[in-house]
CSV table of C-alpha atoms in Angstrom, one decimal:
chain,number,residue,atom,x,y,z
A,1,MET,CA,79.4,26.4,140.8
A,2,ASN,CA,77.8,28.2,137.8
A,3,ALA,CA,74.4,27.3,136.4
A,4,ALA,CA,75.9,25.4,133.5
A,5,HIS,CA,77.8,23.0,135.8
A,6,SER,CA,74.9,22.6,138.2
A,7,LYS,CA,72.7,21.2,135.6
A,8,ARG,CA,72.4,17.4,135.6
A,9,ALA,CA,74.0,15.5,132.8
A,10,PRO,CA,71.5,14.0,130.3
A,11,LEU,CA,70.3,10.6,131.2
A,12,ALA,CA,71.3,7.9,128.7
A,13,LEU,CA,68.5,6.3,126.7
A,14,SER,CA,69.6,2.9,127.9
A,15,ASP,CA,69.4,4.0,131.5
A,16,TYR,CA,66.0,5.4,131.0
A,17,LEU,CA,64.7,2.2,129.4
A,18,ALA,CA,66.1,0.1,132.2
A,19,ASP,CA,64.5,2.4,134.7
A,20,LEU,CA,61.1,2.0,133.0
A,21,ALA,CA,61.5,-1.8,132.9
A,22,VAL,CA,62.3,-2.1,136.6
A,23,GLU,CA,59.6,0.3,137.6
A,24,ALA,CA,57.1,-1.7,135.6
A,25,LEU,CA,58.1,-4.9,137.4
A,26,ILE,CA,57.9,-3.2,140.8
A,27,ASP,CA,54.5,-1.7,139.9
A,28,GLU,CA,53.2,-5.1,138.8
A,29,ALA,CA,54.4,-6.7,142.0
A,30,ASP,CA,52.9,-4.0,144.2
A,31,LEU,CA,49.5,-4.1,142.5
A,32,SER,CA,46.8,-5.5,144.8
A,33,PRO,CA,44.7,-7.6,145.1
A,34,LYS,CA,46.0,-9.9,142.4
A,35,PRO,CA,44.4,-13.5,142.3
A,36,GLY,CA,47.1,-16.1,142.9
A,37,LEU,CA,50.0,-13.7,142.6
A,38,VAL,CA,52.4,-12.1,145.1
A,39,ASP,CA,51.2,-8.7,146.1
A,40,ARG,CA,51.1,-6.3,149.1
A,41,ARG,CA,48.9,-8.7,151.0
A,42,GLY,CA,51.0,-11.8,150.8
A,43,SER,CA,52.5,-14.6,148.6
A,44,GLY,CA,49.4,-15.7,146.7
A,45,ALA,CA,49.7,-19.3,145.5
A,46,HIS,CA,53.4,-19.3,146.1
A,47,SER,CA,55.4,-20.8,149.0
A,48,ASP,CA,58.8,-19.5,147.9
A,49,LEU,CA,58.0,-15.9,147.0
A,50,HIS,CA,57.3,-12.7,148.8
A,51,LEU,CA,57.0,-9.0,147.9
A,52,GLY,CA,60.5,-8.1,149.1
A,53,LEU,CA,62.0,-10.8,147.0
A,54,MET,CA,60.1,-9.6,143.9
A,55,HIS,CA,61.5,-6.1,144.5
A,56,ALA,CA,65.0,-7.3,144.9
A,57,SER,CA,64.8,-9.5,141.8
A,58,ALA,CA,63.5,-6.5,139.8
A,59,MET,CA,66.3,-4.3,140.9
A,60,SER,CA,68.9,-6.9,140.1
A,61,LEU,CA,67.8,-6.9,136.5
A,62,TRP,CA,68.5,-3.2,135.9
A,63,PRO,CA,72.0,-3.8,134.5
A,64,CYS,CA,70.6,-6.5,132.2
A,65,PHE,CA,68.0,-4.3,130.7
A,66,LYS,CA,70.4,-1.4,130.3
A,67,THR,CA,73.0,-3.6,128.6
A,68,MET,CA,70.3,-5.0,126.2
A,69,ALA,CA,69.3,-1.5,125.2
A,70,GLU,CA,73.0,-0.5,124.7
A,71,ALA,CA,73.5,-3.6,122.5
A,72,ALA,CA,70.5,-2.5,120.3
A,73,LEU,CA,71.8,1.1,120.1
A,74,ALA,CA,75.2,-0.2,119.1
A,75,GLU,CA,73.9,-2.6,116.5
A,76,GLY,CA,71.3,-0.2,115.1
A,77,CYS,CA,69.1,-2.8,113.4
A,78,VAL,CA,67.6,-6.2,113.9
A,79,SER,CA,70.2,-8.8,113.1
A,80,GLN,CA,71.4,-12.3,114.1
A,81,SER,CA,74.3,-10.7,115.9
A,82,LEU,CA,71.9,-8.6,118.1
A,83,ARG,CA,69.7,-11.7,118.8
A,84,ASP,CA,72.7,-13.7,120.0
A,85,THR,CA,74.0,-10.8,122.1
A,86,LEU,CA,70.6,-10.3,123.7
A,87,GLY,CA,70.4,-14.1,124.4
A,88,ARG,CA,73.8,-14.0,126.2
A,89,ILE,CA,72.9,-10.9,128.2
A,90,GLY,CA,69.6,-12.4,129.2
A,91,ARG,CA,71.2,-15.6,130.4
A,92,GLU,CA,73.7,-13.6,132.5
A,93,GLY,CA,70.8,-11.5,133.9
A,94,GLU,CA,69.0,-14.7,134.8
A,95,GLN,CA,72.0,-16.0,136.7
A,96,GLU,CA,72.2,-12.7,138.6
A,97,MET,CA,68.5,-12.9,139.4
A,98,LEU,CA,68.9,-16.4,140.7
A,99,ARG,CA,71.9,-15.4,142.8
A,100,VAL,CA,69.9,-12.6,144.4
A,101,THR,CA,66.8,-14.8,145.0
A,102,GLY,CA,68.7,-17.8,146.3
A,103,GLY,CA,67.7,-19.9,143.2
A,104,VAL,CA,64.0,-18.9,143.0
A,105,ASN,CA,62.7,-18.1,139.5
A,106,THR,CA,61.0,-14.7,140.0
A,107,HIS,CA,61.3,-13.0,136.6
A,108,ARG,CA,62.6,-15.4,133.9
A,109,GLY,CA,59.7,-14.6,131.6
A,110,ALA,CA,60.0,-10.9,132.3
A,111,ILE,CA,63.6,-10.9,131.2
A,112,TRP,CA,62.5,-12.2,127.9
A,113,ALA,CA,59.6,-9.8,127.4
A,114,LEU,CA,61.0,-6.6,128.8
A,115,GLY,CA,64.5,-7.3,127.5
A,116,LEU,CA,63.1,-7.6,123.9
A,117,LEU,CA,61.0,-4.4,124.4
A,118,CYS,CA,64.0,-2.4,125.7
A,119,ALA,CA,65.9,-3.5,122.6
A,120,GLY,CA,63.0,-2.7,120.4
A,121,ALA,CA,62.7,0.8,121.8
A,122,ALA,CA,66.4,1.5,121.6
A,123,LEU,CA,66.5,0.6,117.9
A,124,ASP,CA,64.4,3.7,116.9
A,125,ARG,CA,63.8,6.4,119.5
A,126,ARG,CA,61.7,8.3,116.9
A,127,GLU,CA,59.0,5.5,116.9
A,128,LEU,CA,58.1,4.7,120.5
A,129,GLY,CA,54.5,3.8,120.1
A,130,ALA,CA,53.4,0.5,121.6
A,131,GLY,CA,52.9,-1.0,118.1
A,132,PRO,CA,56.2,-0.1,116.5
A,133,VAL,CA,58.2,-1.1,119.6
A,134,ALA,CA,56.4,-4.4,119.9
A,135,THR,CA,56.9,-5.1,116.2
A,136,ARG,CA,60.7,-4.5,116.4
A,137,ALA,CA,60.8,-6.8,119.5
A,138,ALA,CA,59.0,-9.4,117.5
A,139,GLN,CA,61.4,-9.2,114.6
A,140,ILE,CA,64.2,-10.0,117.1
A,141,ALA,CA,62.2,-12.8,118.8
A,142,LEU,CA,61.7,-14.5,115.4
A,143,LEU,CA,65.4,-15.1,115.1
A,144,THR,CA,66.9,-18.2,116.8
A,145,ASP,CA,69.4,-17.7,119.6
A,146,SER,CA,72.5,-19.5,118.1
A,147,ALA,CA,74.0,-20.3,121.5
A,148,LEU,CA,70.8,-21.8,123.1
A,149,PRO,CA,71.1,-25.6,123.4
A,150,ALA,CA,68.3,-27.3,121.4
A,151,SER,CA,67.8,-29.6,124.4
A,152,ALA,CA,67.2,-26.7,126.9
A,153,VAL,CA,64.3,-27.6,129.2
A,154,SER,CA,62.2,-25.4,131.4
A,155,HIS,CA,58.7,-25.5,132.9
A,156,GLY,CA,57.6,-23.5,129.8
A,157,THR,CA,59.0,-25.9,127.3
A,158,GLU,CA,57.5,-28.9,129.2
A,159,VAL,CA,54.1,-27.2,129.1
A,160,CYS,CA,54.5,-26.3,125.4
A,161,ARG,CA,55.2,-29.9,124.6
A,162,ARG,CA,52.4,-31.3,126.7
A,163,TYR,CA,49.6,-28.9,125.7
A,164,GLY,CA,50.7,-27.6,122.3
A,165,VAL,CA,51.0,-24.0,123.3
A,166,ARG,CA,54.0,-21.8,122.8
A,167,GLY,CA,53.7,-19.4,125.7
A,168,ALA,CA,56.0,-16.4,126.1
A,169,ARG,CA,58.0,-17.1,123.0
A,170,GLU,CA,54.9,-17.0,120.8
A,171,GLN,CA,53.6,-13.8,122.5
A,172,ALA,CA,56.9,-12.1,121.6
A,173,GLN,CA,57.1,-13.4,118.1
A,174,LEU,CA,53.5,-12.2,117.4
A,175,ALA,CA,54.3,-8.7,118.8
A,176,PHE,CA,52.6,-9.2,122.2
A,177,PRO,CA,48.9,-9.5,121.1
A,178,ALA,CA,47.8,-10.0,124.8
A,179,VAL,CA,49.3,-6.6,125.5
A,180,LEU,CA,48.4,-4.6,122.4
A,181,GLN,CA,44.9,-6.1,121.8
A,182,HIS,CA,43.8,-6.7,125.4
A,183,ALA,CA,45.8,-5.1,128.2
A,184,LEU,CA,46.4,-1.6,126.8
A,185,PRO,CA,42.9,-1.1,125.4
A,186,GLN,CA,41.4,-2.3,128.7
A,187,LEU,CA,43.7,0.1,130.6
A,188,SER,CA,42.5,3.0,128.5
A,189,ARG,CA,38.8,2.0,128.9
A,190,SER,CA,39.1,1.7,132.7
A,191,ARG,CA,41.0,5.0,133.0
A,192,ALA,CA,38.4,6.7,130.8
A,193,ALA,CA,35.7,5.4,133.2
A,194,SER,CA,37.6,7.1,136.1
A,195,THR,CA,38.0,3.8,138.0
A,196,GLY,CA,41.3,4.8,139.5
A,197,GLU,CA,44.8,3.8,138.3
A,198,GLN,CA,45.1,0.7,140.5
A,199,ASN,CA,41.7,-0.6,139.4
A,200,ALA,CA,42.5,0.1,135.8
A,201,ARG,CA,45.8,-1.9,136.0
A,202,LEU,CA,43.9,-4.8,137.7
A,203,ASP,CA,41.4,-4.7,134.9
A,204,ALA,CA,44.2,-4.8,132.4
A,205,LEU,CA,45.7,-7.9,134.2
A,206,LEU,CA,42.3,-9.6,134.0
A,207,ALA,CA,42.0,-8.8,130.3
A,208,ILE,CA,45.2,-10.7,129.8
A,209,MET,CA,44.2,-13.5,132.1
A,210,SER,CA,40.8,-13.9,130.3
A,211,GLN,CA,42.5,-15.1,127.0
A,212,LEU,CA,46.1,-16.0,127.7
A,213,ALA,CA,47.2,-19.7,127.6
A,214,ASP,CA,49.4,-19.0,130.7
A,215,THR,CA,52.0,-21.7,130.9
A,216,CYS,CA,52.6,-21.0,134.6
A,217,VAL,CA,48.9,-21.9,135.3
A,218,LEU,CA,49.1,-24.9,132.9
A,219,TYR,CA,52.2,-26.2,134.7
A,220,ARG,CA,50.6,-26.0,138.1
A,221,ALA,CA,46.9,-26.7,137.4
A,222,GLY,CA,46.6,-28.1,133.9
A,223,LEU,CA,43.8,-27.3,131.5
A,224,GLN,CA,41.2,-27.2,134.3
A,225,GLY,CA,43.2,-24.4,136.0
A,226,LEU,CA,43.6,-22.5,132.8
A,227,ARG,CA,39.9,-22.6,132.0
A,228,CYS,CA,39.1,-21.6,135.5
A,229,MET,CA,41.4,-18.6,135.3
A,230,GLN,CA,40.1,-17.5,131.9
A,231,ALA,CA,36.4,-17.8,132.8
A,232,GLY,CA,36.9,-16.2,136.2
A,233,ALA,CA,38.8,-13.2,134.7
A,234,ARG,CA,36.1,-12.7,132.1
A,235,ALA,CA,33.4,-12.8,134.8
A,236,VAL,CA,35.1,-10.0,136.7
A,237,LEU,CA,35.2,-7.8,133.6
A,238,ASP,CA,31.7,-8.7,132.5
A,239,ALA,CA,30.5,-7.7,136.0
A,240,GLY,CA,31.9,-4.2,135.6
A,241,GLY,CA,35.6,-4.6,136.5
A,242,VAL,CA,37.2,-4.5,139.9
A,243,ALA,CA,35.9,-1.0,140.6
A,244,SER,CA,32.4,-2.3,140.8
A,245,LEU,CA,30.9,-4.2,143.8
A,246,ALA,CA,29.8,-7.1,141.6
A,247,GLY,CA,33.3,-7.2,140.0
A,248,ARG,CA,35.0,-7.3,143.4
A,249,ARG,CA,32.8,-10.3,144.4
A,250,ARG,CA,33.8,-12.1,141.2
A,251,LEU,CA,37.4,-11.2,141.9
A,252,ARG,CA,37.2,-12.8,145.3
A,253,GLU,CA,35.7,-15.9,143.8
A,254,LEU,CA,38.5,-16.0,141.2
A,255,GLU,CA,41.2,-15.7,143.9
A,256,HIS,CA,39.6,-18.4,146.0
A,257,ASP,CA,39.8,-20.7,142.9
A,258,MET,CA,43.4,-19.8,142.1
A,259,LEU,CA,44.5,-20.5,145.7
A,260,ARG,CA,42.5,-23.7,145.8
A,261,LEU,CA,44.3,-24.9,142.6
A,262,ARG,CA,47.7,-23.5,143.7
A,263,ALA,CA,47.7,-21.7,140.4
A,264,SER,CA,49.6,-18.4,139.8
A,265,PRO,CA,49.2,-16.5,136.5
A,266,GLY,CA,52.9,-15.6,136.3
A,267,GLY,CA,52.8,-15.3,132.5
A,268,ALA,CA,49.9,-12.8,132.7
A,269,ALA,CA,51.9,-10.8,135.3
A,270,ASP,CA,54.9,-10.6,133.0
A,271,LEU,CA,52.7,-9.3,130.2
A,272,LEU,CA,51.1,-6.7,132.5
A,273,ALA,CA,54.6,-5.4,133.3
A,274,ALA,CA,55.2,-5.3,129.5
A,275,ALA,CA,52.0,-3.3,129.1
A,276,LEU,CA,53.0,-0.8,131.8
A,277,PHE,CA,56.4,-0.4,130.2
A,278,LEU,CA,54.8,0.3,126.8
A,279,ASP,CA,52.2,2.5,128.3
A,280,ARG,CA,54.7,4.8,129.8
A,281,LEU,CA,57.1,4.7,126.8
A,282,GLN,CA,54.5,5.7,124.3
A,283,HIS,CA,54.0,9.1,126.0
A,284,GLY,CA,57.4,10.1,124.7
A,285,LEU,CA,60.9,10.6,126.1
A,286,PRO,CA,61.5,13.2,128.8
A,287,ALA,CA,63.5,16.3,127.7
A,288,GLN,CA,66.6,15.2,129.8
A,289,ILE,CA,67.2,12.0,127.8
A,290,GLY,CA,70.4,12.2,125.9
A,291,SER,CA,71.0,11.2,122.3
A,292,HIS,CA,72.7,7.9,123.2
């Protein structure tokens, strides 16, 4: 076989974006120690989740993310048609996730966030900075899914009605402020302080938790749980972050509180995955990515 034939074929952009999305979900799941969340140590505040299930769920979503990126490439612009197509693909991806997990909701919020970001990235490969990609994702999110029943009910919609928050939908429609204004800046600060990549990612998670109206926490623990999460996360960062001894003490206190309340910041976890996706993406595409 000659050299020309031995070279690998270019990787499609949609494949690359799906790879990044799945890697971000797996990296989020593996990150430890996370207060109240599944990680390498155990199931956190959950009784129906474990790390292997989170990995299997993430892998099951690869075709969903790839198809969303392909739909955006084919459409070429933000449109109602694209919004409806992404909604259909997302629902199909959710059904496959539930099949793999035996009915357990592992990544419903992540399908929404990362699916929109995959589509936003695919719409313009020349502008892959976190801001432009999030803005294009927001433009899609602002459109209404024509096929979604108005009466559709989920834990998130119930919490939104009860507490007047809009959760993951609002985060996307506002171009992911928890990611752009909190997670990514904290990630950069912690990296610059040479805290180590895992500690920097934990600090980024805490930056999200410190201000997010996390509907997962609200559903499980109400306003008391939400305030506890936000104040506890701020205390860790104020103490110097998880790379400091004082910060680790505060992190243990926060974890104790989250387990006591049976509260898991799943919304913050989804947004950390979105932050890791955008962080990698904004460094540019590898040379082997094809034009389609």
